[in-house]
PDB file of C-alpha atoms in Angstrom:
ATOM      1  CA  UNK W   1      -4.633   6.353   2.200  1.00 46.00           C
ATOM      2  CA  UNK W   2      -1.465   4.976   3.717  1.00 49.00           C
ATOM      3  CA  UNK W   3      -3.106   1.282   3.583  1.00 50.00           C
ATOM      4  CA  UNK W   4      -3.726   1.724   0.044  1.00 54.00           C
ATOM      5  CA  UNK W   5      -0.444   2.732  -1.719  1.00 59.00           C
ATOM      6  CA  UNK W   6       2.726   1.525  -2.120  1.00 72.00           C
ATOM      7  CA  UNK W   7       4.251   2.054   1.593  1.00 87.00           C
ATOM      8  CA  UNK W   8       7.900   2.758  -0.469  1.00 91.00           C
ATOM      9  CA  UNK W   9       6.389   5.180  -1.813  1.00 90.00           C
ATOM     10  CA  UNK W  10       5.299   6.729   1.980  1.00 88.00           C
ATOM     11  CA  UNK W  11       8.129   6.588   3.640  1.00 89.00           C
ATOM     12  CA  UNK W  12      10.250   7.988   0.870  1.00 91.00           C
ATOM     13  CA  UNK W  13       8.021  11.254   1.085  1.00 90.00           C
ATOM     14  CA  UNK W  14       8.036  11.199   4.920  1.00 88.00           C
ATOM     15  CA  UNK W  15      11.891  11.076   4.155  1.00 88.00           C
ATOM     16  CA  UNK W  16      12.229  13.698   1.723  1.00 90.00           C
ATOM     17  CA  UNK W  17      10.038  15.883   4.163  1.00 89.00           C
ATOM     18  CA  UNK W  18      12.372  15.262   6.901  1.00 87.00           C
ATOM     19  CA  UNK W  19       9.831  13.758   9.246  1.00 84.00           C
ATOM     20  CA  UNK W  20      12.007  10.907  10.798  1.00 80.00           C
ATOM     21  CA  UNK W  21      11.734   7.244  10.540  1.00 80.00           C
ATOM     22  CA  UNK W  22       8.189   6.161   9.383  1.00 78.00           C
ATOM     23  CA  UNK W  23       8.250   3.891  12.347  1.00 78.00           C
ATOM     24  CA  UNK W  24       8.757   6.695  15.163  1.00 82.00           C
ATOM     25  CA  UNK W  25       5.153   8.291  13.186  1.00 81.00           C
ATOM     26  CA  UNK W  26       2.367   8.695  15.423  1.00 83.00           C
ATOM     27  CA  UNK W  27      -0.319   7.338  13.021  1.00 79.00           C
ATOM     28  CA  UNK W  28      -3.741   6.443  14.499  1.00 83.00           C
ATOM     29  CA  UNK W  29      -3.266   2.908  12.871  1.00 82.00           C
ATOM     30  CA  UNK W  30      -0.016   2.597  12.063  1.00 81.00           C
ATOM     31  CA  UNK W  31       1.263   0.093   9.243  1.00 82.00           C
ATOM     32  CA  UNK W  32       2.687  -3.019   9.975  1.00 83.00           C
ATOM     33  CA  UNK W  33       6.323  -3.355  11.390  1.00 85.00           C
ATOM     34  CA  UNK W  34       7.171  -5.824   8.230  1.00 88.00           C
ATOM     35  CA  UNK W  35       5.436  -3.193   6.195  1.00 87.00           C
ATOM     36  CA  UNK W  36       7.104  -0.713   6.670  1.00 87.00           C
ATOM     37  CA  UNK W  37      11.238  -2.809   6.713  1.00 90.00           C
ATOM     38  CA  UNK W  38       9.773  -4.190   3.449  1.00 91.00           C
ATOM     39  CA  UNK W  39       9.196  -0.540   2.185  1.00 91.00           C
ATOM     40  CA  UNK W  40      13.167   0.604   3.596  1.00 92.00           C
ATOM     41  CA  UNK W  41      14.396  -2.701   1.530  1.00 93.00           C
ATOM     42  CA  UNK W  42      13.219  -1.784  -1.788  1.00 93.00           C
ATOM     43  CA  UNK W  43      14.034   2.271  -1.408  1.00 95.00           C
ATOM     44  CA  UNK W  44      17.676   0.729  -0.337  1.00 95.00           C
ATOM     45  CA  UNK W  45      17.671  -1.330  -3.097  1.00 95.00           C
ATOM     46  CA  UNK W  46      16.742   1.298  -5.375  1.00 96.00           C
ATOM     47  CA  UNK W  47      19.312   3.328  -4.125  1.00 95.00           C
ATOM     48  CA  UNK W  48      16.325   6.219  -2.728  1.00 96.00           C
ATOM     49  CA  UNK W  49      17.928   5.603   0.940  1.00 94.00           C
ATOM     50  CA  UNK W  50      21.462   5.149   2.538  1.00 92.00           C
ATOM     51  CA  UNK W  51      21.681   2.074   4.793  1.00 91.00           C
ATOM     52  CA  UNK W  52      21.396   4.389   7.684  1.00 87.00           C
ATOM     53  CA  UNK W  53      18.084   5.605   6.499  1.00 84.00           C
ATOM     54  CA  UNK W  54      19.259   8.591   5.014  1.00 90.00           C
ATOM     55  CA  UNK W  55      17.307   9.840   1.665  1.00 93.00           C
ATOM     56  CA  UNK W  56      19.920   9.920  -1.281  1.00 95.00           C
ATOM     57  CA  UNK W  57      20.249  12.205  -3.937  1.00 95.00           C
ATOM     58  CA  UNK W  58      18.328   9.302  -6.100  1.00 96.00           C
ATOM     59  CA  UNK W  59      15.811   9.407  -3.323  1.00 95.00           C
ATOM     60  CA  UNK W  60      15.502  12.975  -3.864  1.00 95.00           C
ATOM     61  CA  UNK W  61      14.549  12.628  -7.427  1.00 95.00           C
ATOM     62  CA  UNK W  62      12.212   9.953  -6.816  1.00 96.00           C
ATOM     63  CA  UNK W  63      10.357  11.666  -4.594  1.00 94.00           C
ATOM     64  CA  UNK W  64       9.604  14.171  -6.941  1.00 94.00           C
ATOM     65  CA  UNK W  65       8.204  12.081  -9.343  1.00 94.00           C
ATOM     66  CA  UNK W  66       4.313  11.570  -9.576  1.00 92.00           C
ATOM     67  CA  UNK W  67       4.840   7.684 -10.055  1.00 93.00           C
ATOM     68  CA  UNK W  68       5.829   4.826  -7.975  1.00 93.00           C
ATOM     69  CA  UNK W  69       9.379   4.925  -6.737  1.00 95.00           C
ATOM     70  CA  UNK W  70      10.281   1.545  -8.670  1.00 94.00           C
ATOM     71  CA  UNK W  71       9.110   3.444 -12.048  1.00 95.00           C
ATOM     72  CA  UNK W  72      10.489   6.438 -10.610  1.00 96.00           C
ATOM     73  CA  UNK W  73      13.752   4.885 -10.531  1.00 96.00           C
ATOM     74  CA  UNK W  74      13.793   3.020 -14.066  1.00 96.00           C
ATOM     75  CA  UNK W  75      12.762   6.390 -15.686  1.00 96.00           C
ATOM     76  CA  UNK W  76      15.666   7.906 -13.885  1.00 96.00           C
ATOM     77  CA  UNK W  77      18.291   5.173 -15.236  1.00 96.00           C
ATOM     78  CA  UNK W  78      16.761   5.687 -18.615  1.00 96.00           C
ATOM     79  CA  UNK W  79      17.708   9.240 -18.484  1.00 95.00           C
ATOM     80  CA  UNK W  80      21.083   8.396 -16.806  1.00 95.00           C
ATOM     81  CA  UNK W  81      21.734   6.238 -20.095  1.00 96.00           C
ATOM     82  CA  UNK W  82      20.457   8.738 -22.976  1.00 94.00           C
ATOM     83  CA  UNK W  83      17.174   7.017 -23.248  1.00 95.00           C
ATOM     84  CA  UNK W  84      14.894   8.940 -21.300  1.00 95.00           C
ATOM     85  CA  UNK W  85      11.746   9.798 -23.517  1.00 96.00           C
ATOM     86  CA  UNK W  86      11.804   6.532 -24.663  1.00 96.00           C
ATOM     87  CA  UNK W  87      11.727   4.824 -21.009  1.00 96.00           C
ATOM     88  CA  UNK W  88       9.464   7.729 -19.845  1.00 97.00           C
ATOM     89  CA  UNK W  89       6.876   6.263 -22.363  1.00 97.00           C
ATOM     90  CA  UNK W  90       6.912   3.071 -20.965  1.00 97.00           C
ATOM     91  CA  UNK W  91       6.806   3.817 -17.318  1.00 96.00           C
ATOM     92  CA  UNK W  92       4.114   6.408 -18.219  1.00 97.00           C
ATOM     93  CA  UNK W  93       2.090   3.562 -19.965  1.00 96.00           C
ATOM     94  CA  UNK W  94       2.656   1.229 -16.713  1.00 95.00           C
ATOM     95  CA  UNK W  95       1.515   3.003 -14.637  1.00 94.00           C
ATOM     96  CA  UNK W  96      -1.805   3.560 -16.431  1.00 94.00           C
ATOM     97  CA  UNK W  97      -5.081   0.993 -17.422  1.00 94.00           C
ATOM     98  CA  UNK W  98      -3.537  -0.497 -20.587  1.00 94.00           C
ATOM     99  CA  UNK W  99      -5.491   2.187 -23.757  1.00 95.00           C
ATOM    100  CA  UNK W 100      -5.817  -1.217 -25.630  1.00 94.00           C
ATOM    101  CA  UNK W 101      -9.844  -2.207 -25.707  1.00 93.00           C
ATOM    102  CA  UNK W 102     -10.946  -5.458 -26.592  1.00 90.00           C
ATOM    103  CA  UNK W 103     -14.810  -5.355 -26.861  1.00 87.00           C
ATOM    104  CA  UNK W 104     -16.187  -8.588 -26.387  1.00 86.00           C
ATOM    105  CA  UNK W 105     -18.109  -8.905 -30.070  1.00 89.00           C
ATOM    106  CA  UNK W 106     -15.062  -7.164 -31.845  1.00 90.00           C
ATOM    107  CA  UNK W 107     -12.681  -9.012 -29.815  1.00 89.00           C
ATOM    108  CA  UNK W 108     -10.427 -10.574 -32.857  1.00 91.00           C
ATOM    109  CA  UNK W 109     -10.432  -7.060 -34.494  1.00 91.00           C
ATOM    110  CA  UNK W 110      -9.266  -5.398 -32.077  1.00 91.00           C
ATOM    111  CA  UNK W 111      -6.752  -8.549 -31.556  1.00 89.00           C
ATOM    112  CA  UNK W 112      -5.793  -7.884 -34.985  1.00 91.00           C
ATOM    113  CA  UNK W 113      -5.162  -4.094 -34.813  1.00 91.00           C
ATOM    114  CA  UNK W 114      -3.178  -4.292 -31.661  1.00 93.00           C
ATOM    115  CA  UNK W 115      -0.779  -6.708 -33.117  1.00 93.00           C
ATOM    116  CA  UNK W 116       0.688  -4.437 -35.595  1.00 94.00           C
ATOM    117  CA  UNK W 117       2.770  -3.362 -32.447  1.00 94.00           C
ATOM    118  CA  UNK W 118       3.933  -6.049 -30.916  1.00 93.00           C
ATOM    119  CA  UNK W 119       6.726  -7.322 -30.006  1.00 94.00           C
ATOM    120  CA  UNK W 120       7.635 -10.849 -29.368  1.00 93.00           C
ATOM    121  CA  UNK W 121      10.484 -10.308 -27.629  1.00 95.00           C
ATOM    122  CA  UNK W 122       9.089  -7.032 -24.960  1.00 94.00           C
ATOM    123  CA  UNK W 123       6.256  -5.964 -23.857  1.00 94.00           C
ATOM    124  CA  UNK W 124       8.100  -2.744 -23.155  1.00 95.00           C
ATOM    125  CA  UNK W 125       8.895  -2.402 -26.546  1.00 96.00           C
ATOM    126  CA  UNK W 126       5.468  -3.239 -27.470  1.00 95.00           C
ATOM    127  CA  UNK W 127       3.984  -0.044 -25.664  1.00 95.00           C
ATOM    128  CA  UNK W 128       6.969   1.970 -27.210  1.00 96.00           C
ATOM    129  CA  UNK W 129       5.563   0.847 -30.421  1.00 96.00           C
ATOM    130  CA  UNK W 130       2.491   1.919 -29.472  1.00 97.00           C
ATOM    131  CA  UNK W 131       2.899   5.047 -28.048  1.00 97.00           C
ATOM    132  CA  UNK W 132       5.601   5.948 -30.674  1.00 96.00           C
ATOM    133  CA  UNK W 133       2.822   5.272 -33.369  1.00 96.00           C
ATOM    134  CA  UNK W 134      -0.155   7.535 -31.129  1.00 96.00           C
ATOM    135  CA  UNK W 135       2.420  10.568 -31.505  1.00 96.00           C
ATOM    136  CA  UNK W 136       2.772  10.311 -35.236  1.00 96.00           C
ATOM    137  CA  UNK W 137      -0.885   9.677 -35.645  1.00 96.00           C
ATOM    138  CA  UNK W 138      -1.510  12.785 -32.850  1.00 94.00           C
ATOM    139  CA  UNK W 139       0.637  15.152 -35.022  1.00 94.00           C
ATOM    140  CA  UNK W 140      -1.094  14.618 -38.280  1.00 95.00           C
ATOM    141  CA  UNK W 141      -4.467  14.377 -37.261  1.00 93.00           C
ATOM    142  CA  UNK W 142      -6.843  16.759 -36.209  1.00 93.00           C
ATOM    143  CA  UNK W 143      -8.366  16.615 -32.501  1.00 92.00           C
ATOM    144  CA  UNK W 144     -11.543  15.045 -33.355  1.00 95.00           C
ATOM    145  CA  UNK W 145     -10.086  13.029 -35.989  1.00 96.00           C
ATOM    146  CA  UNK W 146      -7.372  11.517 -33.585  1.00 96.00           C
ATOM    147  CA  UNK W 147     -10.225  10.535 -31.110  1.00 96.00           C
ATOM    148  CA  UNK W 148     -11.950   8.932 -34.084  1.00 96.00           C
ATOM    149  CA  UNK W 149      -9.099   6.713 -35.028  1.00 95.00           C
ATOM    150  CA  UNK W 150      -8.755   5.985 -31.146  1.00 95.00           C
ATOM    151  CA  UNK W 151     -11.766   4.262 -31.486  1.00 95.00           C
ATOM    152  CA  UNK W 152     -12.092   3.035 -34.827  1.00 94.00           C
ATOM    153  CA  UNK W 153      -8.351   0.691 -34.037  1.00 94.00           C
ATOM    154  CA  UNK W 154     -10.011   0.038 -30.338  1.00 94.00           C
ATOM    155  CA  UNK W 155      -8.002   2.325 -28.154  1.00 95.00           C
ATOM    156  CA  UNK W 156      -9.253   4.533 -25.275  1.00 96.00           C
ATOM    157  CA  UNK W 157      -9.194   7.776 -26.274  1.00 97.00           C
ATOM    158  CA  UNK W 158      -9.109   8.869 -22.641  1.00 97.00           C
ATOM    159  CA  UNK W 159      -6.539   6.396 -21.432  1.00 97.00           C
ATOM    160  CA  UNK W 160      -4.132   7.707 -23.733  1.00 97.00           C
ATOM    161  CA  UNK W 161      -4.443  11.162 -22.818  1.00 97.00           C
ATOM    162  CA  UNK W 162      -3.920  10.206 -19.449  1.00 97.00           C
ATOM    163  CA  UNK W 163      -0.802   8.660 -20.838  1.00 97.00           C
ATOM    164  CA  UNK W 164       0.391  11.428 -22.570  1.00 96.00           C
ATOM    165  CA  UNK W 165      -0.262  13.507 -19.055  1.00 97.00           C
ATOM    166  CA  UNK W 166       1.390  11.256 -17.299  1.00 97.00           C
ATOM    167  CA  UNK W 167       4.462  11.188 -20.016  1.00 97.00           C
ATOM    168  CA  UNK W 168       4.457  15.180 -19.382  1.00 96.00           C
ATOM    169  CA  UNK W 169       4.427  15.113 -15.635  1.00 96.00           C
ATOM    170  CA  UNK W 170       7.008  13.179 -15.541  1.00 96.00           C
ATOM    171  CA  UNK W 171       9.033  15.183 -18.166  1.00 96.00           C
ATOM    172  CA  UNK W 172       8.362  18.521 -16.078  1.00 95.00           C
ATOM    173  CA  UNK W 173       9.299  16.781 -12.437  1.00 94.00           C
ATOM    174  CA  UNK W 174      12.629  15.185 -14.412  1.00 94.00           C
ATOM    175  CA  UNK W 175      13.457  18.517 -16.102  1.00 91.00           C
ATOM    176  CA  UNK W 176      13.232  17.570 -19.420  1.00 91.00           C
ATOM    177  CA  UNK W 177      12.077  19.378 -22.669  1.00 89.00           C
ATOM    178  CA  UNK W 178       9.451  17.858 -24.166  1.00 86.00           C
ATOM    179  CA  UNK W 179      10.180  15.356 -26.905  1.00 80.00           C
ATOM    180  CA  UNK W 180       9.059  17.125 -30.366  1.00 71.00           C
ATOM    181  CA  UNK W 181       6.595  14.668 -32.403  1.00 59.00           C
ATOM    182  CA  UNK W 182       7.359  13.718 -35.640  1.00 51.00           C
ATOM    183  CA  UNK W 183       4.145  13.441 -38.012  1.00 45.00           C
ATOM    184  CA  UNK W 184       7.134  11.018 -40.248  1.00 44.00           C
ATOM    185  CA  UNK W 185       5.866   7.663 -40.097  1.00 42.00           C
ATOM    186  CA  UNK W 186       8.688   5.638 -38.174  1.00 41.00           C
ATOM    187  CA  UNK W 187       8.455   3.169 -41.237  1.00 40.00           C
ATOM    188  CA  UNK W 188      10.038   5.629 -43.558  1.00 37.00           C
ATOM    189  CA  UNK W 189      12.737   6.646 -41.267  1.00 39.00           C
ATOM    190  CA  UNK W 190      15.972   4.872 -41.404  1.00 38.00           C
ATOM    191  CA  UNK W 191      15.932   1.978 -38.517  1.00 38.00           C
ATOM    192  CA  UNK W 192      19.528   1.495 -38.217  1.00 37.00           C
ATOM    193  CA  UNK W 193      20.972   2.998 -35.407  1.00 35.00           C
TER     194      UNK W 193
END
């Protein structure tokens, strides 16, 4: 398991567990020595550890969350500056297989209906868009007819539950309420601000 994810993400757990330096772990295979100073350079970076080794309050925090610490740590920032749900939509969509579907014969359709969110200057923004339309669409829709209109504009239905379970983990392990949904299309709103 260790092989496969993010050793960051490993050693800030060991730390927050208080099991020492990942190093000083008896492992039966242990991870590489560059591995592992490659791991302690990004949590320093992200401010997770102290340049002793020490786990930081940030580090704390990050450890709690159920993504990668580098997500972890720009959905903490986006709190820190009053954005949080906003950045918590994006790292949730990350972190997840992109909902967008492009079926090979329906390939410029589905082209076509994803455009209507982008944005040529962010991809971020882009799955803001996205996910910021999803929510309307989720609060005036039934269940079934949701999933229909997931399909019918080439979206996974599943993948964006995941998202939104994702989005609502990481709202719990951050402490936040839950952002209410507005069934007001955004186009009607006023967009200065």
């Amino acid at each position: 398991e260790i092989l496969r994810t993010n050793l960051a993400a490993v050693i800030l757990q060991a730390a927050s567990l208080g099991l020492g330096p990942l190093a000083e772990f008896p492992f039966l295979q242990p991870p590489a020595a560059r591995d592992i100073k490659d791991g302690n350079d990004l949590l320093l970076e992200l401010g997770a550890i102290s340049k002793a080794g020490s786990i930081t309050k940030i580090g704390r925090e990050l450890a709690r969350l159920p993504v990668d610490p580098r997500f972890g740590r720009m959905a903490v920032a986006g709190r820190d500056a009053g954005v949080a749900h906003e950045v918590i939509a994006i790292v949730a969509g990350l972190t997840i297989q992109d909902p967008r579907e492009r079926p090979l014969e329906r390939r410029e359709e589905a082209d076509r209906s994803h455009a209507r969110f982008a944005d040529p200057t962010s991809d971020f923004i882009t799955l803001l868009a996205l996910w910021r339309y999803l929510q309307e669409q989720q609060a005036q829709l039934s269940g079934n007819q949701f999933r229909k209109l997931c399909k019918a504009e080439h979206l996974s239905f599943l993948r964006v539950r995941e998202w939104q379970d994702v989005v609502r983990q990481l709202t719990r392990s951050m402490g936040l309420k839950p952002e209410k949904r507005s069934a007001v299309p955004r186009s009607s709103r006023s967009t200065e601000g």
